[in-house]
mmCIF file of C-alpha atoms in Angstrom:
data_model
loop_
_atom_site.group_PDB
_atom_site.id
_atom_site.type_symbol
_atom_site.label_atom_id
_atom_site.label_comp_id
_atom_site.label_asym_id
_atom_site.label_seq_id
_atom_site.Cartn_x
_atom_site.Cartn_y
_atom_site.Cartn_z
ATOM 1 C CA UNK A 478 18.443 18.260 10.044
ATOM 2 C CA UNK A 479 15.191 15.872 10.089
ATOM 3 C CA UNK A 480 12.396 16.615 7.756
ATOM 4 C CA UNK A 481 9.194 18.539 9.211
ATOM 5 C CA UNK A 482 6.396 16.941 8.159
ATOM 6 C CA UNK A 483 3.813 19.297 10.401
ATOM 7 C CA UNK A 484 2.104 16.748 13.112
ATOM 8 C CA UNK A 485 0.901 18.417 16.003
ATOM 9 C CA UNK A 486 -0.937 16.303 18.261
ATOM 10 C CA UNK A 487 0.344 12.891 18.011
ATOM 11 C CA UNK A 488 -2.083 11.478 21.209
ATOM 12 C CA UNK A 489 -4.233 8.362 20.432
ATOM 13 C CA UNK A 490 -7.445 7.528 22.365
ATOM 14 C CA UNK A 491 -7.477 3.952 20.527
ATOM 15 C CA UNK A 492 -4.831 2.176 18.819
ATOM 16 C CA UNK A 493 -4.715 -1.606 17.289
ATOM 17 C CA UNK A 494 -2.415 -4.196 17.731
ATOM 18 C CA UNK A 495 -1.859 -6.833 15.144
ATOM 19 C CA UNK A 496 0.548 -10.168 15.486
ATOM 20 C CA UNK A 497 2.914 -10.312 12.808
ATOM 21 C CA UNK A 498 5.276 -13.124 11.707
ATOM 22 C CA UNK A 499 8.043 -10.486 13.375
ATOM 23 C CA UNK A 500 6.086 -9.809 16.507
ATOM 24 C CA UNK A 501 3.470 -7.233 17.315
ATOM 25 C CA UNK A 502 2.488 -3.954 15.212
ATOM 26 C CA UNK A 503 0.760 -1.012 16.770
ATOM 27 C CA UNK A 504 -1.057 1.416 14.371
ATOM 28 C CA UNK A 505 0.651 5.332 14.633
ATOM 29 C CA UNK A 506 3.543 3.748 16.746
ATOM 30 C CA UNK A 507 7.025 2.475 16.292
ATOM 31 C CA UNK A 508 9.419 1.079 18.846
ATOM 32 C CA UNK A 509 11.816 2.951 20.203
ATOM 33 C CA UNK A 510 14.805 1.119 19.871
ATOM 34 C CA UNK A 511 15.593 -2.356 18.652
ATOM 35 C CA UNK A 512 15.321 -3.979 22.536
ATOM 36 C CA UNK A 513 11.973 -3.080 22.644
ATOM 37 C CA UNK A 514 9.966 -6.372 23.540
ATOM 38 C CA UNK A 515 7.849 -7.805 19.946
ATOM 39 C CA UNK A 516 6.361 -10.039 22.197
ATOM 40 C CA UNK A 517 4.232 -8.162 24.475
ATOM 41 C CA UNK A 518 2.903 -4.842 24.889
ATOM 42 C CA UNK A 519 1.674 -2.875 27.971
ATOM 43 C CA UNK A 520 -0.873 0.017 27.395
ATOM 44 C CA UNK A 521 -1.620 2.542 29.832
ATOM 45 C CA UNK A 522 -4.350 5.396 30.027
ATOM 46 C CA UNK A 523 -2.608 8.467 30.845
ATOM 47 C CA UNK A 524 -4.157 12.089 31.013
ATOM 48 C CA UNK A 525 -3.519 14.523 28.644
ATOM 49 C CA UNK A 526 -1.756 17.714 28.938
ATOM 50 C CA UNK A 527 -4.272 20.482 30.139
ATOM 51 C CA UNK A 528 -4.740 24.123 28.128
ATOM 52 C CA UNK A 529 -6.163 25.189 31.292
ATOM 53 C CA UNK A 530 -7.057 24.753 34.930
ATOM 54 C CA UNK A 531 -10.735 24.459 34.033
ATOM 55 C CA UNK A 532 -10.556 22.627 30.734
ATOM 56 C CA UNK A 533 -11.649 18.999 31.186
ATOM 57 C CA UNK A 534 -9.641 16.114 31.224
ATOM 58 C CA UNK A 535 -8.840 14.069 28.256
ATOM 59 C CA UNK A 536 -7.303 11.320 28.050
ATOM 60 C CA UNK A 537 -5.179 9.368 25.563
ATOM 61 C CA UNK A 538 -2.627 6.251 25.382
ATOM 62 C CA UNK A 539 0.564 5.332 26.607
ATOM 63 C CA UNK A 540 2.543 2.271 25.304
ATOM 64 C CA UNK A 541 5.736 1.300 27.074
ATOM 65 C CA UNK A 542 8.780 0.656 24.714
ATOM 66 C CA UNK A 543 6.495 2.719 21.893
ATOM 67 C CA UNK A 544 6.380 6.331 20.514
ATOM 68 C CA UNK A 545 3.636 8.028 18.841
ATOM 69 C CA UNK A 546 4.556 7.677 14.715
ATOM 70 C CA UNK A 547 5.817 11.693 13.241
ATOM 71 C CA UNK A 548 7.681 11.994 16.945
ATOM 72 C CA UNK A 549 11.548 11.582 16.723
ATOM 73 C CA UNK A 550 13.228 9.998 19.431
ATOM 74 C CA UNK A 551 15.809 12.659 21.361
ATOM 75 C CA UNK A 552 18.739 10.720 19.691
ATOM 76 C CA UNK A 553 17.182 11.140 16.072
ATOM 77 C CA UNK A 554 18.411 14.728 15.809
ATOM 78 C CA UNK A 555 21.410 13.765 15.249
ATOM 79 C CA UNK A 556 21.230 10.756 13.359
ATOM 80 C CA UNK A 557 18.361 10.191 11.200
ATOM 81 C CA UNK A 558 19.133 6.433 10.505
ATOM 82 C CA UNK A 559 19.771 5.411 14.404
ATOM 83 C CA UNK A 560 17.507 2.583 14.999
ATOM 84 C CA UNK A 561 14.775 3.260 17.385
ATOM 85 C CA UNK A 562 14.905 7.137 15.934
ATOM 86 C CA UNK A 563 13.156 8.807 12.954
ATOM 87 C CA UNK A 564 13.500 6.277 10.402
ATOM 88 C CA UNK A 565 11.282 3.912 12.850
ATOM 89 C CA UNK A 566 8.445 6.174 12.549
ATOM 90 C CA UNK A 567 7.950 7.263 8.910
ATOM 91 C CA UNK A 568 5.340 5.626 6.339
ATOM 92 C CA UNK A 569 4.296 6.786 3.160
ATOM 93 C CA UNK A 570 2.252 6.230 0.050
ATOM 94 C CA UNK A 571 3.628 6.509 -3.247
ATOM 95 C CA UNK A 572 1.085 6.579 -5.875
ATOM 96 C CA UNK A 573 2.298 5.817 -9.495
ATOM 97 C CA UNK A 574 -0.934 7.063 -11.610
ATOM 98 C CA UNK A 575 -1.593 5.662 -15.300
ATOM 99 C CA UNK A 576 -1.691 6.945 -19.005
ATOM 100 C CA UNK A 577 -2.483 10.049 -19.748
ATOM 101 C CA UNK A 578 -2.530 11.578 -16.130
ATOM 102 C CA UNK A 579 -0.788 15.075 -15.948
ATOM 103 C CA UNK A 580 0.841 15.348 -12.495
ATOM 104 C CA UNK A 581 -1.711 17.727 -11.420
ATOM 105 C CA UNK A 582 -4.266 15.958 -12.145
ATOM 106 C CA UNK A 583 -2.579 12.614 -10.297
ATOM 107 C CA UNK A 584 -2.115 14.752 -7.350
ATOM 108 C CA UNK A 585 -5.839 15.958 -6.579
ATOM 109 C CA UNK A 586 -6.965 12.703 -7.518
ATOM 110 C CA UNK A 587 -4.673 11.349 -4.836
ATOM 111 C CA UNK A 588 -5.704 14.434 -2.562
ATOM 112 C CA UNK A 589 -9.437 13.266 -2.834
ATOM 113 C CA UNK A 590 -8.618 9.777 -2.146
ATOM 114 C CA UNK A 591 -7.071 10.297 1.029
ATOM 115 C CA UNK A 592 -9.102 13.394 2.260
ATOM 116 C CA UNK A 593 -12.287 10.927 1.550
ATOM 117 C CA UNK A 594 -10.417 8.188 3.483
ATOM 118 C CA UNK A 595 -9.575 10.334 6.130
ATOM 119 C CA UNK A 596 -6.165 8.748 6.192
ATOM 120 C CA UNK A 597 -3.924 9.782 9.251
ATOM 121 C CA UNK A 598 -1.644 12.437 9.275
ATOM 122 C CA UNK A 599 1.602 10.283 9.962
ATOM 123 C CA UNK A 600 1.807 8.298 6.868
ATOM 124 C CA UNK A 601 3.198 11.024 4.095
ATOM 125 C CA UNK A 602 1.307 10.904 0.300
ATOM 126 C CA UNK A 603 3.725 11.439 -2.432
ATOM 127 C CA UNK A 604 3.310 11.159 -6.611
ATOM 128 C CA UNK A 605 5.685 9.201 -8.905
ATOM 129 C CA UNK A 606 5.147 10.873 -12.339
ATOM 130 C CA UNK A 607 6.417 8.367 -14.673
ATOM 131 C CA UNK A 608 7.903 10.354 -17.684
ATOM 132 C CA UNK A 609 5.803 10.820 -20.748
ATOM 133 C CA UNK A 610 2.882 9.030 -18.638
ATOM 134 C CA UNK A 611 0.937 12.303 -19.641
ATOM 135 C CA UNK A 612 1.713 11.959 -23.536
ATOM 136 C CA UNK A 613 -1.729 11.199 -26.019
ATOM 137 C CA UNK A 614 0.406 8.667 -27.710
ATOM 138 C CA UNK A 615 -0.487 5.297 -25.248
ATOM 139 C CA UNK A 616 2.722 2.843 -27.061
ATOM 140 C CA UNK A 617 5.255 5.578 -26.578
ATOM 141 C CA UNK A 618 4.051 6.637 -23.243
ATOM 142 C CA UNK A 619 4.536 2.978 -22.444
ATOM 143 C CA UNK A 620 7.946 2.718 -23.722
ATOM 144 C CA UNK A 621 9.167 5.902 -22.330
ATOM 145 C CA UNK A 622 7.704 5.456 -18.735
ATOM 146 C CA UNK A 623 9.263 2.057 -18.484
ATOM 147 C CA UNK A 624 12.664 2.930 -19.955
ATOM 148 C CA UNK A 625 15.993 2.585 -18.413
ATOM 149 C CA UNK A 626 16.176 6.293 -17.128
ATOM 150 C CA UNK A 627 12.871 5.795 -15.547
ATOM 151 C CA UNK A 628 13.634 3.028 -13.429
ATOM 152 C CA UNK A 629 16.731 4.927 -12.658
ATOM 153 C CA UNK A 630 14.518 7.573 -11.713
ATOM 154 C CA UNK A 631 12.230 5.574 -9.933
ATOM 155 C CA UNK A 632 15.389 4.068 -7.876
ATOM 156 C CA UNK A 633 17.185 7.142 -6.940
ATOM 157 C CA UNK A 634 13.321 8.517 -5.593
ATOM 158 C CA UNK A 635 13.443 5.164 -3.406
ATOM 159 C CA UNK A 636 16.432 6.015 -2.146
ATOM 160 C CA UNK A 637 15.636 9.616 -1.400
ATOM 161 C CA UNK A 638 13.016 8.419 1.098
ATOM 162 C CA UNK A 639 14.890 6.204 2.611
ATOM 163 C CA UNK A 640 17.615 8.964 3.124
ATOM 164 C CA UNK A 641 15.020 11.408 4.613
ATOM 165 C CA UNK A 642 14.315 8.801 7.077
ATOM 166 C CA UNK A 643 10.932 6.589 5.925
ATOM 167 C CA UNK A 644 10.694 3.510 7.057
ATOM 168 C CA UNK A 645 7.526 1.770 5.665
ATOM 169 C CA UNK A 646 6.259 2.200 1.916
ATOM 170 C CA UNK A 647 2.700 1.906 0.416
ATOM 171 C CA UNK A 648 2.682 1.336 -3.191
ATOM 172 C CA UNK A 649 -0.311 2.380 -4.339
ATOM 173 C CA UNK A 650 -0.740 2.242 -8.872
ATOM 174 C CA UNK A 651 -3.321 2.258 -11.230
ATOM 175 C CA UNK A 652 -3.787 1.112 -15.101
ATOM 176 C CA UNK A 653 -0.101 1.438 -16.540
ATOM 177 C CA UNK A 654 1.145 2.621 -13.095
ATOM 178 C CA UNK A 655 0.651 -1.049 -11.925
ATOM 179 C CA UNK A 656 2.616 -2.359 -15.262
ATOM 180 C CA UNK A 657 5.309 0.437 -14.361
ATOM 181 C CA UNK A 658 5.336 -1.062 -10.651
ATOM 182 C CA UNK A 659 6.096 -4.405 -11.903
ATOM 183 C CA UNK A 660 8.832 -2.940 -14.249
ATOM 184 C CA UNK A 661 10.285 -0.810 -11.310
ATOM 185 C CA UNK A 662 10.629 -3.967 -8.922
ATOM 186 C CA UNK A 663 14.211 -4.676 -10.381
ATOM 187 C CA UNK A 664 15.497 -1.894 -8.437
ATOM 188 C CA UNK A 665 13.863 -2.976 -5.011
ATOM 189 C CA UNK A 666 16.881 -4.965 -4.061
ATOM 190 C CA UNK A 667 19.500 -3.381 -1.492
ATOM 191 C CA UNK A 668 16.270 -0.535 -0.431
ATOM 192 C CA UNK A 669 13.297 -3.062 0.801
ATOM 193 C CA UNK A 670 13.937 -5.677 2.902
ATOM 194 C CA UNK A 671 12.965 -9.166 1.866
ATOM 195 C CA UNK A 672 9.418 -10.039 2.748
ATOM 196 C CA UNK A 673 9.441 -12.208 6.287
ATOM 197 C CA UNK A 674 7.711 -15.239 4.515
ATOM 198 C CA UNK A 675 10.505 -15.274 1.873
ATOM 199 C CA UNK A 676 13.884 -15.067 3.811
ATOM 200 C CA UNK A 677 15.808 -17.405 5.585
ATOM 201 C CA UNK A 678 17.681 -17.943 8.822
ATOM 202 C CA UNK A 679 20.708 -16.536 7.895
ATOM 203 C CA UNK A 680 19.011 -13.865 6.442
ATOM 204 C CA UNK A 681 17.183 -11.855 9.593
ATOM 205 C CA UNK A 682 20.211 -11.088 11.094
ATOM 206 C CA UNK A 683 21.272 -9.896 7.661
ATOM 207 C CA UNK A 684 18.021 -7.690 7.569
ATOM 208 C CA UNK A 685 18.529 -6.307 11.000
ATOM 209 C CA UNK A 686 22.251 -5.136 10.536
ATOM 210 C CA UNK A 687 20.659 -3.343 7.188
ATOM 211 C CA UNK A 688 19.324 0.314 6.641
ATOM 212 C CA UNK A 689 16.434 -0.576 4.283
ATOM 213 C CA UNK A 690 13.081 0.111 4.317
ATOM 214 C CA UNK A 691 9.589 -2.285 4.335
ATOM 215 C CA UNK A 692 7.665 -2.653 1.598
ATOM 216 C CA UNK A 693 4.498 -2.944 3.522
ATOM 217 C CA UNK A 694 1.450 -3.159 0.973
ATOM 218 C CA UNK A 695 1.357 -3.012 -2.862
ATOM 219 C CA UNK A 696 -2.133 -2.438 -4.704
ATOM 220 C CA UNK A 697 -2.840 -2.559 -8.000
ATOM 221 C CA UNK A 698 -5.521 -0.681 -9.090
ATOM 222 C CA UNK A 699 -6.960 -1.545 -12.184
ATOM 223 C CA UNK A 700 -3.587 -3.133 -13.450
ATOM 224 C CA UNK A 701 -2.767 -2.224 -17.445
ATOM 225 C CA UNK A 702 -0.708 -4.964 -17.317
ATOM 226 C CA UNK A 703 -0.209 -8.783 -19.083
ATOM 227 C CA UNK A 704 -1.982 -11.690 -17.146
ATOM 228 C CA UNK A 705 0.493 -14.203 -18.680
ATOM 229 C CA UNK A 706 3.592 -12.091 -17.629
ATOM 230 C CA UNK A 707 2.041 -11.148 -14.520
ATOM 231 C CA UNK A 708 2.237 -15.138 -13.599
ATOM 232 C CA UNK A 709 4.882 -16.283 -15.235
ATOM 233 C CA UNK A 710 7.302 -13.424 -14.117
ATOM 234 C CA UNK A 711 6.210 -10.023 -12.270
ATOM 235 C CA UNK A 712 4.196 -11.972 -9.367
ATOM 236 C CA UNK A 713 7.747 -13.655 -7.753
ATOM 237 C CA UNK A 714 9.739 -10.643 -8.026
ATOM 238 C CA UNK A 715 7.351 -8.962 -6.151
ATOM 239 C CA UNK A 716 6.088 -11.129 -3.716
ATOM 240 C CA UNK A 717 9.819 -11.449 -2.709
ATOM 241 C CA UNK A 718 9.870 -8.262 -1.264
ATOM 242 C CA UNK A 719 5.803 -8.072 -0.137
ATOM 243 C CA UNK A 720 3.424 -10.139 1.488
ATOM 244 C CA UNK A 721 0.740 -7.975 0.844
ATOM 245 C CA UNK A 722 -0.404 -7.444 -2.514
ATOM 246 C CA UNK A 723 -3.863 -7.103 -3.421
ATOM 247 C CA UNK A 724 -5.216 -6.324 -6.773
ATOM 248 C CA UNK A 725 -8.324 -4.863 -8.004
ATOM 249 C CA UNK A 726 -9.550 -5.983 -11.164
ATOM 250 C CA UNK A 727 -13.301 -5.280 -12.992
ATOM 251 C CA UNK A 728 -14.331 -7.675 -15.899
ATOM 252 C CA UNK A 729 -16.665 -4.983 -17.486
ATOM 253 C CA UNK A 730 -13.209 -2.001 -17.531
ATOM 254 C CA UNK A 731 -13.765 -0.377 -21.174
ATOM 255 C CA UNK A 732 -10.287 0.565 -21.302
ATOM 256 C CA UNK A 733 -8.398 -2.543 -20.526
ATOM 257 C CA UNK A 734 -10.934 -4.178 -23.025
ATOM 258 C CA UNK A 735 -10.072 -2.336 -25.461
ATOM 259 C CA UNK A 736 -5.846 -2.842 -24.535
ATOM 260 C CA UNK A 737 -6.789 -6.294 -24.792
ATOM 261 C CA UNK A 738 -7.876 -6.258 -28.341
ATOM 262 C CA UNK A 739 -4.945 -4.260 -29.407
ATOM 263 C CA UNK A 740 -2.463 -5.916 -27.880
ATOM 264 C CA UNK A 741 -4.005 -9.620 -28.354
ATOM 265 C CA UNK A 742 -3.472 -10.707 -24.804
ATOM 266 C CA UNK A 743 -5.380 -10.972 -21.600
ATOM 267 C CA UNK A 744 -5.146 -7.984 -18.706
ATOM 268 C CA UNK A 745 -4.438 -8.471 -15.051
ATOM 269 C CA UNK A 746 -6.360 -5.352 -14.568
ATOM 270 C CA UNK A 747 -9.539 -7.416 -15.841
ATOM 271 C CA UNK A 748 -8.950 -10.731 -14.039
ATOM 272 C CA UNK A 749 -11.703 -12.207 -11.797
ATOM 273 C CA UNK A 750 -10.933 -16.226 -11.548
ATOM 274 C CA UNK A 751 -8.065 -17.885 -8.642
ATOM 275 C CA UNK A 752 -4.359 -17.780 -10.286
ATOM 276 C CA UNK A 753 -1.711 -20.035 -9.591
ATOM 277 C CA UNK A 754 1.967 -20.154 -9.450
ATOM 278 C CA UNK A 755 4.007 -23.175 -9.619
ATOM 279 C CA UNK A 756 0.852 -24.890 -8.658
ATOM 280 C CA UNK A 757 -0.063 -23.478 -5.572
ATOM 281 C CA UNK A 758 -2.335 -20.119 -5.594
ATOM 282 C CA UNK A 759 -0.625 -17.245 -5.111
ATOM 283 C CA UNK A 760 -0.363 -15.098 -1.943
ATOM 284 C CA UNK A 761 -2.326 -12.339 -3.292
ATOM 285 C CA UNK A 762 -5.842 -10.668 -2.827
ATOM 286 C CA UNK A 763 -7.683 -10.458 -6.023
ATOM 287 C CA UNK A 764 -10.734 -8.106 -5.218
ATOM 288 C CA UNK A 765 -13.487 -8.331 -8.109
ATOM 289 C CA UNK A 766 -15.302 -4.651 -8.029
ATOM 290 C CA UNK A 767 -17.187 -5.737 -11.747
ATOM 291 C CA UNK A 768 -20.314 -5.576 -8.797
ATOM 292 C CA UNK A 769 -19.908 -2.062 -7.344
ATOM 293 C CA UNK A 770 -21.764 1.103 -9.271
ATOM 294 C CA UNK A 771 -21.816 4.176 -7.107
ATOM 295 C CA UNK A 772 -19.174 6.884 -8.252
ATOM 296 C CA UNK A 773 -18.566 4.686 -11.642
ATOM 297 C CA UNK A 774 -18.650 5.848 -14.831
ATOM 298 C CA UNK A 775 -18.832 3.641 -18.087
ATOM 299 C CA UNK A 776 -15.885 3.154 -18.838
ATOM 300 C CA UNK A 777 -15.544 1.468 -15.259
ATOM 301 C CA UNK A 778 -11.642 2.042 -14.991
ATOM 302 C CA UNK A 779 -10.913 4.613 -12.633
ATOM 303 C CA UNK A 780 -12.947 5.135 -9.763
ATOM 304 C CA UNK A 781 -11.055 3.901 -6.620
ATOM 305 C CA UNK A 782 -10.890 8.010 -5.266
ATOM 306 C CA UNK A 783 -14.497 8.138 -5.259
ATOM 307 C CA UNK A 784 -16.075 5.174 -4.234
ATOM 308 C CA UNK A 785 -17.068 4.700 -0.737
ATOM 309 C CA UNK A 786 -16.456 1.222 -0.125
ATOM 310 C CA UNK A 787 -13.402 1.511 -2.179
ATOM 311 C CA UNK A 788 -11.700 4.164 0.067
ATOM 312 C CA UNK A 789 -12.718 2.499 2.944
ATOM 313 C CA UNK A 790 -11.014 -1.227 2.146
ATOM 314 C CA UNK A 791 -8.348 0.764 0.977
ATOM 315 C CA UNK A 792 -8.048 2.326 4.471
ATOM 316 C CA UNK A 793 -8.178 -1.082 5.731
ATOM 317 C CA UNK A 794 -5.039 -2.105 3.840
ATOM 318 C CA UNK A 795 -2.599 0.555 3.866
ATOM 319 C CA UNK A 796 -3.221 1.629 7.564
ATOM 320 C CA UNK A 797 -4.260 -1.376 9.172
ATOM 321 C CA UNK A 798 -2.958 -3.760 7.038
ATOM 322 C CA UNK A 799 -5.525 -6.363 7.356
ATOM 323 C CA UNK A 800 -5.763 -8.938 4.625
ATOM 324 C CA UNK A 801 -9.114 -9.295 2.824
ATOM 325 C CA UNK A 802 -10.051 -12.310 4.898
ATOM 326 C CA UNK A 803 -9.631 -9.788 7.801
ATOM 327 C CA UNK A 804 -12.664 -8.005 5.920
ATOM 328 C CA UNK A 805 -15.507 -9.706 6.311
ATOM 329 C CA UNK A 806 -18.076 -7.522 6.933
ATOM 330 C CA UNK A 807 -17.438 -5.640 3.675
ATOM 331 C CA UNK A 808 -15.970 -8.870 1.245
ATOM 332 C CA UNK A 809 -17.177 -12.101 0.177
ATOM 333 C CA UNK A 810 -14.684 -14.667 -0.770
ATOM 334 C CA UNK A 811 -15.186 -16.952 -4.124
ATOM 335 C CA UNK A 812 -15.854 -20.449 -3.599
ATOM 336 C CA UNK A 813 -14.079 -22.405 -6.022
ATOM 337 C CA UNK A 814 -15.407 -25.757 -5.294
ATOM 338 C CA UNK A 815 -16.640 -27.646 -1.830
ATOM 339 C CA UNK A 816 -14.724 -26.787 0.713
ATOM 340 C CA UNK A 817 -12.305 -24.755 -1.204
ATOM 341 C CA UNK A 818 -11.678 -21.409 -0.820
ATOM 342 C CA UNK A 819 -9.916 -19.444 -3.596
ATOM 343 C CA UNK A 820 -7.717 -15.975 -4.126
ATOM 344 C CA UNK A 821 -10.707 -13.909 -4.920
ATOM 345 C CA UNK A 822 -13.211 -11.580 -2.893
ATOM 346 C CA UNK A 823 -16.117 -9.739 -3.904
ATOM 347 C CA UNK A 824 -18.152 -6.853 -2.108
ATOM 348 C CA UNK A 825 -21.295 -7.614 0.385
ATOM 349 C CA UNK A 826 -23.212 -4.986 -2.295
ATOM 350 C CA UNK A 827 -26.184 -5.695 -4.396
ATOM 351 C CA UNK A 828 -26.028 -4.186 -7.859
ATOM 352 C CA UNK A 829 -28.146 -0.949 -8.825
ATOM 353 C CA UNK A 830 -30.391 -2.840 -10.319
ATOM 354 C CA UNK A 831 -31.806 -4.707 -7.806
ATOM 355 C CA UNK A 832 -34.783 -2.977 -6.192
ATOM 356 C CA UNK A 833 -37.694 -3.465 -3.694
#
């Protein structure tokens, strides 16, 4: 029996259509089977369904070879993995919260996000509560919520969404959630597909023949996490099965200040300059928020639920997956020299400070 996830009214007056290294993507749809054309896409305007005789009429979108995402195809009843069925129209976002974060707490702060956002009702929020992530104790929290068991965990979760029939998966993590993401990445192989940048000939018609889901964005928010480790390890695992990662870092965050000077070693979570791997920078968005005040508190480390222009680049990357050079009218990127652009974007915002 296929999940119920409550969407009504799946019509769309406006949809957009984005050109992938696989072929097109079309917000809130999914093809129907794997014959549908990549290559081009007819839209039609087609009149909604009427309440009433007298009721005006409204109009909304067709796309040929496409169905509305949250609406099974007719053979999906049966089989929840058929290609072109259920599976082709689930997303979700899995947000792994940080250190001391009861569950509860992770979930409303997770409700406010998206309710602020306004995110749409076909991609499904869900909370990863690392164990122990809730303890007082920050080093045994750490070790705990990064153990064996709770990648195991972690892993057999995966699995259970790509059972119930998701396709697409937004990992969304803040402070030590982004650390645990990094740690949890061993058990991505055989459930995400290989990023399309990464794989090789032999390997699409490997991907196609496989029932695995996309890992479609990864943010980290904030990231409690080594800078060192982050380049010399984490950042290849990952960006083998990714090509969207962005990270949000803020050189004034109290916390991971303080992390630093206990632990003798530079944050991610507080990195603002271009980083490099093997030489060439790496494919990542670094977005510096050290600028933004509204909805910030002193401590400066949590604040991505509340913040307008936050939410709304957020929106930007989870449901319309644009890259931050795709946002210009909200980001700035770094100049690193002449004629050299670098990794690293900053808001179009004047501080607080600044005044008439």
């Amino acid at each position: 029996m296929d999940p119920d996830f409550g969407v009504k009214d799946m019509t769309q007056s406006s949809v957009i259509i984005r050109a992938e290294n696989d072929g097109f993507t079309i917000t809130g749809f999914y093809p129907i089977s794997v014959k549908t054309s990549r290559d081009e896409v007819i839209v039609r305007r087609v009149p909604k369904k009427r309440d009433s005789e007298h009721s005006e009429i409204e109009y909304t979108l067709e796309i040929n070879g496409w169905r509305p995402s949250g609406i099974p195809s007719s053979s999906s009843s049966n089989d929840s993995n058929s290609s072109g069925g259920f599976r082709g129209s689930m997303e979700c976002i899995v947000f792994i919260h940080g250190f001391n974060c009861p569950s509860k707490f992770a979930m409303e702060t997770l409700g406010q996000f998206l309710a602020l956002g306004d995110f749409p009702s076909y991609i499904k929020p869900f909370v990863f509560s690392p164990p122990g992530a809730n303890s007082l104790w920050y080093f045994g929290a750490k070790e705990q919520a990064s153990s064996e068991q709770a990648i195991n965990d972690f892993r057999i979760f995966l699995q259970d969404l790509r059972d119930a029939g998701f396709c697409a998966v937004h990992i969304l993590s803040h402070s030590m959630g982004g650390m645990l993401t990094l740690q949890y990445a061993k058990v991505f192989d055989e459930i995400f597909e290989i990023a399309s940048s990464q794989r090789s000939e032999n390997e699409e018609s490997y991907f196609r023949s496989k029932t695995l889901m996309k890992l479609s964005t990864v943010t980290l928010l904030n990231p409690d996490t080594p800078l060192n480790q982050f380049i010399r390890q984490d950042y290849a695992i990952l960006n083998r099965y990714c090509d969207h990662i962005t990270i949000y870092s803020n050189a004034r965050d109290f916390a991971l200040k303080i992390g630093e000077i206990l632990g003798r070693e530079e944050m991610l979570g507080r990195q603002t300059r271009d980083m490099y791997y093997n030489g060439r920078l790496m494919n990542v968005d670094l977005i510096d928020t050290t600028q933004l005040d509204v909805n910030i508190n002193k401590v400066r480390h949590n604040f991505f639920n509340l913040n307008r222009l936050l939410v709304d680049d957020l929106w930007d990357i989870i449901v319309i997956r644009r890259r931050a050079r795709e946002r210009r009218s909200r980001l700035n990127r770094k100049v690193r020299g002449v004629g050299l652009e670098g990794i690293v974007y900053t808001f179009l915002v004047a501080p607080s400070y600044v005044v008439n």
